[in-house]
XYZ file of C-alpha atoms in Angstrom:
618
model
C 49.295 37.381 32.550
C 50.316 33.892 30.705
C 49.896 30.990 33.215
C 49.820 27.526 32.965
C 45.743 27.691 33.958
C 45.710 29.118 30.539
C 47.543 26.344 28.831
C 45.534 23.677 30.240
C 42.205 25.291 29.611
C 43.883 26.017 26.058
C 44.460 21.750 25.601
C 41.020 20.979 27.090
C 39.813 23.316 24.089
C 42.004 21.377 21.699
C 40.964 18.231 23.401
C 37.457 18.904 23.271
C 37.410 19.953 19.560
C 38.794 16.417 18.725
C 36.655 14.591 21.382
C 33.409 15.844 19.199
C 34.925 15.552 15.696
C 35.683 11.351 16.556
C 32.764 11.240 18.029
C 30.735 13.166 14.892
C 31.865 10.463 12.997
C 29.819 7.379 14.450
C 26.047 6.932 14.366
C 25.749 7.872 18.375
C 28.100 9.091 20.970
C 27.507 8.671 24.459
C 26.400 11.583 26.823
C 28.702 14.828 25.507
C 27.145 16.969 27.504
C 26.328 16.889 31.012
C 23.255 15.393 32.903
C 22.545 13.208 35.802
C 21.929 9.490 35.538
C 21.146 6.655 37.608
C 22.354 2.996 37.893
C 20.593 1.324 35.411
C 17.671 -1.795 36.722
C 19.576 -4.012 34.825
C 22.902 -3.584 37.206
C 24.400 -5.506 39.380
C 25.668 -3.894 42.338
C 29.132 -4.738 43.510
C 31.348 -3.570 46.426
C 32.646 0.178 46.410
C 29.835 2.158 44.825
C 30.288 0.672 41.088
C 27.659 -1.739 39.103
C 28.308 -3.720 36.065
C 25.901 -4.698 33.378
C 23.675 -7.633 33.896
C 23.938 -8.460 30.126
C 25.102 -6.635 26.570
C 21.275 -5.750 26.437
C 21.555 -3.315 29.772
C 24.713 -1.591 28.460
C 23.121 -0.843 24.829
C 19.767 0.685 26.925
C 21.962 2.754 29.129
C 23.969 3.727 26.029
C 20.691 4.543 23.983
C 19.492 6.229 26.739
C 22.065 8.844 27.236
C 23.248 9.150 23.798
C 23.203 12.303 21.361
C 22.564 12.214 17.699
C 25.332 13.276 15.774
C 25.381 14.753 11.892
C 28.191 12.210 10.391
C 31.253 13.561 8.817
C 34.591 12.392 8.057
C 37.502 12.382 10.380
C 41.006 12.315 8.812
C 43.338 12.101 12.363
C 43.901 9.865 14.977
C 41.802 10.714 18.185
C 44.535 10.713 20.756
C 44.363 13.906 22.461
C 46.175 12.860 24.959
C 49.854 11.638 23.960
C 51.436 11.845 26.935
C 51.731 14.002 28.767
C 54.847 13.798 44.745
C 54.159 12.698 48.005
C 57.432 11.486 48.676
C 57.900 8.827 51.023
C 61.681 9.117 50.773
C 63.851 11.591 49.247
C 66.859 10.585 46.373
C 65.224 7.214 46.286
C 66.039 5.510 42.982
C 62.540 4.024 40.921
C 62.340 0.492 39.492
C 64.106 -2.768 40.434
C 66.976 -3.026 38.516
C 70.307 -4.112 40.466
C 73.240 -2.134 39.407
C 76.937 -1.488 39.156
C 77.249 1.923 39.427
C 76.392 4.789 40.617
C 73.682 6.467 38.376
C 70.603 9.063 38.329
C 67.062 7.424 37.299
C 63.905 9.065 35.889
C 62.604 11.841 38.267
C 59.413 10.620 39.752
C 55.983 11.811 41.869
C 56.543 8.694 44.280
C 59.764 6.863 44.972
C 60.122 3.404 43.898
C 56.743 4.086 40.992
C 58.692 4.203 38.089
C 57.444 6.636 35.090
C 57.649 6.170 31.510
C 60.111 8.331 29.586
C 61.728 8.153 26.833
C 65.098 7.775 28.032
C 66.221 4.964 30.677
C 69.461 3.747 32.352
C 70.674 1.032 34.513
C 73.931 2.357 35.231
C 75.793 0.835 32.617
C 73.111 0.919 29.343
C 71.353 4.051 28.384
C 67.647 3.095 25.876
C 66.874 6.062 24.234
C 62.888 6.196 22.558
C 63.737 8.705 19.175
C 61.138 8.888 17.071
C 59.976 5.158 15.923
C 63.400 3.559 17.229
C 64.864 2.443 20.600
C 68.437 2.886 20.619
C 70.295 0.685 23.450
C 73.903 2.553 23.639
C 76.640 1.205 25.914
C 77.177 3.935 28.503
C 79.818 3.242 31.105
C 82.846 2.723 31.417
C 82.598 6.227 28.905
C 85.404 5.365 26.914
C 83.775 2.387 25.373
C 80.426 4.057 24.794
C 78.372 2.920 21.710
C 75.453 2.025 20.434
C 75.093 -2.057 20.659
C 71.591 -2.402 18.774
C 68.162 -0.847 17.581
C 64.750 -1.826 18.097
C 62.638 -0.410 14.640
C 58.850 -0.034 15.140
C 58.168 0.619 11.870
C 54.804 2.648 11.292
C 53.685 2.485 15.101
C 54.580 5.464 17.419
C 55.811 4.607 20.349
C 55.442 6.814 23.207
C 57.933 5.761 26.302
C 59.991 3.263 27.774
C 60.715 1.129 30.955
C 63.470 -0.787 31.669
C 63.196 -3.460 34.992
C 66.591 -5.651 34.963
C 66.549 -7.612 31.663
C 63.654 -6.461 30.734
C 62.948 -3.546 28.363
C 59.051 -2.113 27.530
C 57.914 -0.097 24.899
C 54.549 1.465 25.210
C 52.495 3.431 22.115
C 49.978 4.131 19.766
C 49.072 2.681 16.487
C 47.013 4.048 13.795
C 45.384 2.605 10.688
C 43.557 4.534 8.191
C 41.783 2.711 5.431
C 43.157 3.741 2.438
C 39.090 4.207 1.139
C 36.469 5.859 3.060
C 32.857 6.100 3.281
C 30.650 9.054 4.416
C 29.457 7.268 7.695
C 33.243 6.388 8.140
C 33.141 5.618 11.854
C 36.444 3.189 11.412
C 38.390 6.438 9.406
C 41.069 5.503 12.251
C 41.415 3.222 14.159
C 43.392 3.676 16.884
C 44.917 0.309 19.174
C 47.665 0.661 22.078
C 50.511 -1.477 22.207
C 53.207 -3.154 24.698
C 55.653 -4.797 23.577
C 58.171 -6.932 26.335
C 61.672 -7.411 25.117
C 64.527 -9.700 26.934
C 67.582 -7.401 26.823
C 69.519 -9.810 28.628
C 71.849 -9.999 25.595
C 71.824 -6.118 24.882
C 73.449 -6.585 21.533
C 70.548 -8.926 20.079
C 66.474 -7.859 21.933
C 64.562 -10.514 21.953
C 60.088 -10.122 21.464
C 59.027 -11.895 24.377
C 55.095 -10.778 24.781
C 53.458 -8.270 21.921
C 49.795 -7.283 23.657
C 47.600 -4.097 21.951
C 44.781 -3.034 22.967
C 41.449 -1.119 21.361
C 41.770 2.754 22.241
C 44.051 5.454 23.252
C 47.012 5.205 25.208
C 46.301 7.202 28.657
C 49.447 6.854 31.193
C 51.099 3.703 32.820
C 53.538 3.029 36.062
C 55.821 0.311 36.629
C 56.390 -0.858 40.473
C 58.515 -3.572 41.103
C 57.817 -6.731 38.591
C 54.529 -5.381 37.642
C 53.477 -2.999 34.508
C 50.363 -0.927 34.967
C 48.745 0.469 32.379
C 45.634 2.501 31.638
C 43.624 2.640 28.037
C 40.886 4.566 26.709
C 38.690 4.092 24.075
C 34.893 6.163 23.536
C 31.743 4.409 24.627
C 29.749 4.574 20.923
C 26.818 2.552 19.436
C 27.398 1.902 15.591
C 24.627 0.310 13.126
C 22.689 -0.414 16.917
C 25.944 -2.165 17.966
C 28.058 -1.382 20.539
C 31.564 -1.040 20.014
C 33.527 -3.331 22.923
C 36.875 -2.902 23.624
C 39.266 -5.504 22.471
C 42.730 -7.098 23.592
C 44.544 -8.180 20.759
C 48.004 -11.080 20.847
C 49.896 -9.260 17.546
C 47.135 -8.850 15.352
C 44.379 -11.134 16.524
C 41.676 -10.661 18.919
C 41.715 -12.716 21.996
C 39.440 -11.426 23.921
C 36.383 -8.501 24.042
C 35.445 -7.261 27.298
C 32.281 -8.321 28.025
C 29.184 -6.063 29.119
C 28.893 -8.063 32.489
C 33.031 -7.012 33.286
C 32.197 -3.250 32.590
C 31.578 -1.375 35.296
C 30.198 2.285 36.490
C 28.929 4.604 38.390
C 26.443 6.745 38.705
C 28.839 9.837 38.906
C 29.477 9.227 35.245
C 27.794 12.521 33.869
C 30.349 13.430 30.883
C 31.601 12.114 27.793
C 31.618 8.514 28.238
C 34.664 6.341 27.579
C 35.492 2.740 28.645
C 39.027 3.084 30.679
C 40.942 -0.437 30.873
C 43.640 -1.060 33.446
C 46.000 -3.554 32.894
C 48.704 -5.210 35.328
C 51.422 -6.999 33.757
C 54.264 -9.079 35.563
C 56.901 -8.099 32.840
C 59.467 -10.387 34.710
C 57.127 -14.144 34.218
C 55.291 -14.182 30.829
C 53.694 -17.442 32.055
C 51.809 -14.795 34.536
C 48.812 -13.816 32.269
C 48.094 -10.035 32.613
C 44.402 -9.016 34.431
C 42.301 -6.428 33.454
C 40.040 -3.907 35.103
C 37.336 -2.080 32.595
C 35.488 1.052 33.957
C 32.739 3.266 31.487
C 33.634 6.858 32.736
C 34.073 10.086 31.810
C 37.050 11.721 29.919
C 40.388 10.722 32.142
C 42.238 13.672 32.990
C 45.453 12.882 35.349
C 46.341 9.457 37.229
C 47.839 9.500 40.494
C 49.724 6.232 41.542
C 50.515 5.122 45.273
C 52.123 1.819 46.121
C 48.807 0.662 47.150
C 46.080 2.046 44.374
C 45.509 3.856 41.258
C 43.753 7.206 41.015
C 41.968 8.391 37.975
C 40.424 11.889 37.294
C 37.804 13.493 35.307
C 36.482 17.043 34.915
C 32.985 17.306 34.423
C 31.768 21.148 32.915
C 29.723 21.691 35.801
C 32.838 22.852 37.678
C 33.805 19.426 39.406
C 36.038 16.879 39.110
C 35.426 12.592 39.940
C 37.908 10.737 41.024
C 38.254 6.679 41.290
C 39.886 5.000 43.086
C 41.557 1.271 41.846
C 43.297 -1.170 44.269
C 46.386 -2.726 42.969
C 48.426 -5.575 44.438
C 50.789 -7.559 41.713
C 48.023 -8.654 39.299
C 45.117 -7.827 40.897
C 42.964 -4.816 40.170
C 39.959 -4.319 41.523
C 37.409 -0.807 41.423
C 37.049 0.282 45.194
C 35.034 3.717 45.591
C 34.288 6.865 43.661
C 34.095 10.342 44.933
C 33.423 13.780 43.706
C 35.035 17.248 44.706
C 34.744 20.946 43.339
C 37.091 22.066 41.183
C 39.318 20.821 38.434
C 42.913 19.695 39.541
C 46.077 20.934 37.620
C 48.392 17.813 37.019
C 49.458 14.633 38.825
C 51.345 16.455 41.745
C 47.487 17.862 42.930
C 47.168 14.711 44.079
C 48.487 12.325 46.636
C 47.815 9.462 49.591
C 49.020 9.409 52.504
C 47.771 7.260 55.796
C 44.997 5.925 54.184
C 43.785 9.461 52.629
C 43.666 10.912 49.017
C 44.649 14.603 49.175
C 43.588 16.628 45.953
C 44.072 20.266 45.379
C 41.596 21.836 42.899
C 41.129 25.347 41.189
C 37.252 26.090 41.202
C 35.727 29.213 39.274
C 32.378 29.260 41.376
C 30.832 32.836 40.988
C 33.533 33.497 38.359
C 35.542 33.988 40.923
C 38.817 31.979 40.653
C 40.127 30.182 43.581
C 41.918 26.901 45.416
C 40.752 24.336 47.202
C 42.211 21.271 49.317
C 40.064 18.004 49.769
C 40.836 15.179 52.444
C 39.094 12.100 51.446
C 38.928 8.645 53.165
C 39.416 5.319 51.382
C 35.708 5.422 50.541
C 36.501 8.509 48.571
C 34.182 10.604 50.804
C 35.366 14.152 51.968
C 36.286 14.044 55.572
C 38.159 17.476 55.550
C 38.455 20.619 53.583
C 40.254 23.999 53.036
C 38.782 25.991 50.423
C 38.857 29.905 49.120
C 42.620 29.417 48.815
C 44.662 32.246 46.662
C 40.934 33.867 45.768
C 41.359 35.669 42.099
C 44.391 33.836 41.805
C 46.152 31.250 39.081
C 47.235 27.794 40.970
C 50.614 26.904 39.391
C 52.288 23.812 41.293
C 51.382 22.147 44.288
C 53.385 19.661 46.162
C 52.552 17.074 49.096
C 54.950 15.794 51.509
C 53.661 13.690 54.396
C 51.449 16.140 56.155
C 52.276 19.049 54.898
C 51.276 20.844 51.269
C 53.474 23.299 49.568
C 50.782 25.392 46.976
C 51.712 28.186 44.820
C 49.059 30.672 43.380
C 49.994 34.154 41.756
C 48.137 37.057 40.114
C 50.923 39.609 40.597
C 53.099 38.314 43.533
C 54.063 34.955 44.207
C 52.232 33.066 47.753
C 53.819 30.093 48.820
C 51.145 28.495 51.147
C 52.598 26.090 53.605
C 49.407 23.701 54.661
C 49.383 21.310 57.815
C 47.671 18.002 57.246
C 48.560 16.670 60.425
C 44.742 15.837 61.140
C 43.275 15.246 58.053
C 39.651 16.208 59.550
C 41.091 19.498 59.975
C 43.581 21.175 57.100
C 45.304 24.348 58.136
C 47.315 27.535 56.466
C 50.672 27.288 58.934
C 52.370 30.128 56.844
C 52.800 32.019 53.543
C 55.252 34.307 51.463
C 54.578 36.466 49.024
C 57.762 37.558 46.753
C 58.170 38.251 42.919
C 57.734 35.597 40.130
C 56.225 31.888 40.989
C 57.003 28.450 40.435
C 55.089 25.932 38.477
C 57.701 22.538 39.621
C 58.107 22.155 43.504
C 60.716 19.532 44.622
C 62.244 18.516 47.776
C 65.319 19.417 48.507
C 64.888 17.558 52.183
C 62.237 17.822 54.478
C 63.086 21.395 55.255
C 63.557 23.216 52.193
C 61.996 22.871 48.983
C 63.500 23.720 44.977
C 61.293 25.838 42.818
C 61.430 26.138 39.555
C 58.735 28.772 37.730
C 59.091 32.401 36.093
C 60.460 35.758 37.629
C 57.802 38.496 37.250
C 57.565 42.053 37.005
C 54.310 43.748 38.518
C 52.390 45.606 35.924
C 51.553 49.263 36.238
C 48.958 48.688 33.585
C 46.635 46.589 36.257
C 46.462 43.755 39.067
C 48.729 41.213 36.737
C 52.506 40.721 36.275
C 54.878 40.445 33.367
C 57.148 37.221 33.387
C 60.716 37.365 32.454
C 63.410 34.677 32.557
C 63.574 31.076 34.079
C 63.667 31.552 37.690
C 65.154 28.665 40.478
C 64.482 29.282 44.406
C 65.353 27.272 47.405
C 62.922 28.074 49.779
C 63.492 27.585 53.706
C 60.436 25.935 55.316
C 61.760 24.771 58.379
C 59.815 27.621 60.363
C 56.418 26.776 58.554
C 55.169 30.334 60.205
C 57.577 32.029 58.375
C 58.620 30.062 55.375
C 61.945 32.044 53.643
C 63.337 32.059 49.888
C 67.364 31.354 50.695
C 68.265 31.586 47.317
C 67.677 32.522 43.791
C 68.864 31.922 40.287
C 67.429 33.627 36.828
C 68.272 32.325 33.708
C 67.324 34.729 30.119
C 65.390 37.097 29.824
C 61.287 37.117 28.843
C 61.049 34.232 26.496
C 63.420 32.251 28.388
C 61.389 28.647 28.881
C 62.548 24.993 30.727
C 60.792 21.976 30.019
C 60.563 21.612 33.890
C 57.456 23.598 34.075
C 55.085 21.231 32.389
C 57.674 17.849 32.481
C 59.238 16.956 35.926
C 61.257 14.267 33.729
C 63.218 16.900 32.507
C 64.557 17.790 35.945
C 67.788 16.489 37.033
C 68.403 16.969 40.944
C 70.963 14.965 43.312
C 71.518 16.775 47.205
C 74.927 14.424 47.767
C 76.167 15.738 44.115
C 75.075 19.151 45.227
C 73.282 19.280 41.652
C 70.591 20.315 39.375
C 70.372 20.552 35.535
C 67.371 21.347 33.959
C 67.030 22.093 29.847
C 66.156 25.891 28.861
C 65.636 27.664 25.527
C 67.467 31.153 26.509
C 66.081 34.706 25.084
C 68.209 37.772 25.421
C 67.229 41.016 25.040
C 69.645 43.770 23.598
C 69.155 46.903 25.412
C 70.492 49.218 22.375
C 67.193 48.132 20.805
C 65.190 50.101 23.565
C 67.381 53.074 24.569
C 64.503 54.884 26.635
C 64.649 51.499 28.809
C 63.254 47.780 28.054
C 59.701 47.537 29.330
C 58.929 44.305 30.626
C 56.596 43.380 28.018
C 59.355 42.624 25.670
C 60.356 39.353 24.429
C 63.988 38.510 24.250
C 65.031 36.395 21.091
C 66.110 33.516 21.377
C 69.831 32.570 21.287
C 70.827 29.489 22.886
C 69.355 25.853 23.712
C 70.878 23.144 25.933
C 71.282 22.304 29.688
C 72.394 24.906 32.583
C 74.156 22.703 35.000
C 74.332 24.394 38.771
C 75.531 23.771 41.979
C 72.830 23.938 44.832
C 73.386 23.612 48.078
C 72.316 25.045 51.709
C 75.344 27.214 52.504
C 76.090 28.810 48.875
C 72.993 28.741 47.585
C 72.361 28.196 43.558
C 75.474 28.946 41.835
C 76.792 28.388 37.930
C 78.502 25.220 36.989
C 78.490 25.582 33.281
C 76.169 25.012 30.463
C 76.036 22.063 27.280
C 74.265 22.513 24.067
C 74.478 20.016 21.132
C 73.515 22.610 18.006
C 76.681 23.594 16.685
C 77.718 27.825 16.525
C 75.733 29.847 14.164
C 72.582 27.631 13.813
C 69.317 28.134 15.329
C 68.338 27.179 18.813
C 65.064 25.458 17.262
C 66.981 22.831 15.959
C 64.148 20.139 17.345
C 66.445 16.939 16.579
C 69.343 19.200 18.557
C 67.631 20.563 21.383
C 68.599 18.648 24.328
C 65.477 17.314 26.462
C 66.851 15.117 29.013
C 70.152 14.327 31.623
C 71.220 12.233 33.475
C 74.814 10.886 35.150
C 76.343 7.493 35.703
C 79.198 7.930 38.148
C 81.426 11.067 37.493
C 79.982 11.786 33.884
C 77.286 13.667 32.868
C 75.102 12.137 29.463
C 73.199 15.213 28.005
C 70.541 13.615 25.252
C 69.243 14.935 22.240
C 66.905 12.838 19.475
C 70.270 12.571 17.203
C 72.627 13.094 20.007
C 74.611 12.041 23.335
C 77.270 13.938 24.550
C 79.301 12.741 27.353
C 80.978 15.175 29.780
C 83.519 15.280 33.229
C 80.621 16.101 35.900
C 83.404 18.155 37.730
C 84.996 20.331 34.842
C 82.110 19.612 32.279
C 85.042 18.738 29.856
C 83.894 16.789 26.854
C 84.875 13.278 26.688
C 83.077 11.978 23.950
C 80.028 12.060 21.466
C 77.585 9.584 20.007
C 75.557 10.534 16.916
C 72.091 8.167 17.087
C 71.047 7.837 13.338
C-alpha cells in the first residue's frame, strides 16, 4: 500500500544521502550519528534548559569532541534538501494585514492571521506571482483591465516564495555559488546563502529595493504575522583547517556580522547531526527597526509550527524520537524558552499545535517494529503532562488536524479510522469516537466546528493481504457533531488510480470558502478504459493520464459535494505534463475566479465559469 509514511521516509533517505555527501566534503562534521552528550564546563547556563558557549574555544572542544572523521570528496550540488516544502482559532479568517477593497480569497493557512509563504499572493486588487526567477505583479481587478504592470528579475538566485503585507512585497530564497575551480578538500564547492529581499510596491508599476539581507545556510521555512517577518535558516555545524565555520549575516554582499560562539546556544538533547538554526524577526513595515536574531546548534530541523505567541521547531533523532524547541516571539524579540523530547517522529506541520498554554504533537513511533500513533500534551516547559499512545497500531498516520480541544487523526492499513480525540483536560487525552469506511484522507480542514473536509484517496481492500489498493482523488465531509458517532455526509471521487491533487502534500493548493459554498483544488486525472481489461479492471491498474487543471465544486451541508465545472490551461491534444501549463494554485477576487499556471492566468465568471479573459506571463 503507497502512503505518504512512505514518501517521507523516502525524502529523509534523499535527505540523508545529501546531508553526508556536504558533510564528506569538509575536514569534520559534527555528530552524524547518534550519542548522548552533556552541556559542556565551559557553558553558561541560561533560562529554559539551553547554554551558550563561554568563548569560541568551548564551541571548537564541544565540536572536536563529538565530531566524525570524514574521507573528503567533491560535492557538485547545492545542499538544500529542504526547498520548501491547523489549530484554528477562527474559521474563513483572512492571513496578513493588508487593508483591502474587495472581496478576495488569501493563502490557505495552519493558523489564522500567520501568513505562509507561497508563491502566489493577492490583495484584492494585485495578484504577485513567484515563476521561476521572476515576480510578476499583474493588475487583477476590476477583470477587464487585468495586466501585468511590472517584473521583479532575480537573476541567478532562486527564489522560493513570497509575502505581500500592504505596500510591502518579500521575496525569500536560496543562492548558490560554485567556484568555477575546485580543489580535492573542496569544502566551499557551494556555497549556499539565504536571501530577503523588502520591496516598496506602493507604486506597483515601478518596485522599489528597500532592505537586501542574506544569510549563511539553507533556507528552512518563515511566517509573517502582522508587521513582522519570521524567518528560520540552517547551515551545518563543521570545523575546517581547525576552524569553525560561523554563520554569517550579510547587507548585499558584505558581511556585517558573524554570530558569535557566546550567542549560540544548545542543549543537551542535541544528539544528531548538528546544524546552527538562526531565527530572524523582521519589521518589514519600518526599515529603521533593525532585525534580531536568535542562533540555536541543533539537530536536523524537520517541521516548524507557528502560534501567535512562539515558534516550534522539530527534529527526528534515529533512535525513534523526535525534540522539539520551543522559541518565544513578540515583534522583534526572540528568545529560546524550553526543549522537550517525545517518541515518535511527527508527519508535517498540522501534527502540531498550541492551544491554552500547551503544545499538542501527534507522532508515528515504530517501537518493536510495530507501527503506531501517539498524542503528547506538553506544558510551556516542554515537559509531557499528558499522553495517548498505541493509536491506529500496524497502521500508516496520514493527516491529523487540531481544533481547540479536540483532534481529528486519520490512520489506514486497509480501511480508513477517523479518530475523534477530546483534549478538554490536557492531563487526560481521550478517544470520544471513530469510523472506519473505505479510502483515507491525508488534508483535514474545517468546514465549521461541526464538520470537517477531507481530502485523501478512495481504496479498494486487497484480497491479496491486510492492505488496500488506492484509486481516484477522493473529497468527504464528515459530520462530527456527535463525536461518539462521527458520520461521512458526503463524498466526491475524482479519476481513477493515478488520479493525484497537490492538496495531499500542499494545503496551499486548497481553495475553500463556506459563504461561497466552494472548493477547488488542482488534480492530474487518470482514466482507465475498460475495453483494455474485458475480464474486469483489477484495482491494481493505473489509469493514464488525460487531463490537468482545477475541479471547481459546490459544497455545502444540505447537497453535499456536487460538480461546478472544471479549468485547464494546456490546450486540446497536448499532454497533461505540460509543467509550465499545469495549473497549481486559485484563488477569487469578488465574482471571478483566477486559475494560475507558471506561464498562465486565466480569468473566469465564478457562477458560470465563463472565460473572461487570459494573461500569458513571459
Amino acid at each position: 500500500m503507497e502512503s505518504k509514511i512512505k514518501k517521507r521516509a523516502l525524502t529523509y533517505g534523499i535527505a540523508a544521502v545529501l546531508c553526508v555527501v556536504v558533510l564528506g566534503a569538509i575536514s569534520y562534521n559534527v555528530g552524524f550519528f547518534p550519542q548522548t552528550r552533556n552541556l559542556t564546563p565551559n557553558s553558561v547556563t541560561t533560562p529554559g534548559m539551553f547554554a551558550t558557549f563561554s568563548s569560541y574555544d568551548a564551541l571548537k572542544s564541544f565540536l572536536m569532541t563529538s565530531a566524525n572523521t570524514w574521507t573528503p570528496f567533491q560535492f557538485y550540488g547545492p545542499s538544500d534538501v529542504r526547498i520548501l516544502s491547523p489549530s484554528v482559532t477562527a474559521f474563513n479568517a483572512k492571513a496578513g494585514a493588508e487593508s483591502f477593497t474587495f472581496d478576495h480569497s488569501s493563502t490557505n493557512v495552519q493558523v489564522a492571521g500567520i501568513d505562509e509563504s507561497d508563491f502566489v499572493k493577492t490583495d484584492g486588487e494585485y495578484i504577485y506571482l513567484l515563476s521561476g526567477n521572476v515576480v510578476s505583479i499583474l493588475k487583477a481587478y476590476p477583470p477587464e483591465s487585468t495586466e501585468i504592470v511590472s517584473r521583479i528579475s532575480f537573476g541567478e538566485l532562486y527564489p522560493l516564495g513570497i509575502f505581500v503585507n500592504g505596500d510591502r512585497l518579500v521575496v525569500l530564497g536560496s543562492q548558490y555559488f560554485v567556484p568555477t575551480t575546485r580543489s580535492y578538500y573542496g569544502y566551499y564547492d557551494v556555497d549556499i546563502k539565504t536571501f530577503i529581499r523588502v520591496y516598496d510596491i506602493s507604486n506597483r508599476d515601478h518596485p522599489v529595493l528597500l532592505h537586501d539581507l542574506m544569510l549563511s545556510g539553507s533556507y528552512f521555512n518563515s511566517r509573517m504575522m502582522e508587521d513582522y517577518l519570521y524567518f528560520v535558516v540552517s547551515q551545518p555545524a563543521y570545523i575546517v583547517d581547525k576552524t569553525v565555520i560561523l554563520p554569517k549575516i550579510y547587507s548585499g554582499d558584505w558581511a556585517i556580522k558573524e554570530i558569535v560562539p557566546t550567542e549560540i546556544h544548545y542543549t543537551n538533547h542535541t544528539d544528531n547531526y548538528q546544524q546552527f538554526t538562526t531565527f530572524v524577526a523582521m519589521n518589514i513595515q519600518n526599515m529603521t527597526e533593525a532585525p534580531t536574531y536568535l542562533t540555536i546548534m541543533l539537530g536536523s530541523t524537520s517541521n516548524m509550527y507557528v502560534s501567535t505567541n512562539n515558534m516550534y521547531v522539530t527534529y527526528p533523532d534515529y533512535g525513534g524520537n523526535t525534540t522539539i524547541y520551543r522559541v518565544h516571539i513578540q515583534a522583534n524579540n526572540i528568545s529560546c524558552e524550553a526543549s522537550g523530547e517525545v517518541s515518535g517522529h511527527e508527519l508535517d506541520q498540522f501534527s502540531m499545535d498550541e492551544y491554552d498554554d500547551h503544545f499538542r504533537i501527534v507522532t508515528t513511533d515504530w517501537a518493536s517494529s510495530v507501527q503506531k500513533s501517539n498524542l503528547y500534551v506538553l506544558d510551556m516547559n516542554m515537559s509531557i503532562v499528558g499522553k495517548l499512545e498505541n493509536l491506529g497500531v500496524t497502521e500508516n498516520l496520514h493527516s491529523t488536524r487540531f481544533m481547540g480541544d479536540r483532534c481529528y487523526l486519520v490512520t489506514f492499513k486497509k480501511t480508513d479510522p477517523l479518530f475523534v480525540i477530546n483534549l478538554t483536560e490536557p492531563t487526560n487525552p481521550t478517544v470520544l469516537g471513530e469510523l472506519k469506511i473505505p479510502g483515507y484522507s491525508d488534508y483535514l480542514h474545517p468546514y465549521d466546528e461541526d464538520h470537517i473536509i477531507g481530502v485523501g484517496k478512495e481504496t479498494v481492500e486487497a484480497v491479496e493481504g491486510e492492505f488496500a489498493w488506492y484509486q481516484g482523488v477522493k473529497i468527504s465531509l464528515f459530520d462530527v457533531s456527535n463525536v461518539s458517532n462521527p458520520l461521512q455526509m458526503a463524498n466526491y471521487i475524482i479519476g481513477d488510480r493515478g488520479t493525484d491533487t497537490p492538496v495531499l502534500w500542499d494545503h496551499k493548493a486548497f481553495l475553500f470558502d463556506k459563504a461561497k459554498d466552494l472548493l477547488v483544488l488542482p488534480v492530474l486525472v487518470a482514466e482507465i478504459d475498460p475495453a483494455q481489461y474485458p475480464y474486469g479492471v483489477p484495482p491494481y491498474a493505473y489509469g493514464t493520464p488525460v487531463w490537468q487543471g482545477v475541479y471547481v465544486l459546490n459544497i455545502t451541508l444540505t447537497n453535499g459535494i456536487t460538480f461546478r465545472g472544471r479549468i485547464t490551461h494546456i490546450e486540446s491534444g497536448a499532454s497533461p505534463y505540460e509543467s509550465s501549463y499545469q495549473v497549481e494554485r486559485a484563488l477569487y477576487i469578488e465574482n471571478v475566479l483566477y486559475t494560475i499556471s507558471d506561464k498562465k492566468v486565466k480569468l473566469n465568471n465564478l457562477e458560470d465559469l465563463t472565460l473572461i479573459k487570459e494573461i500569458t506571463i513571459p
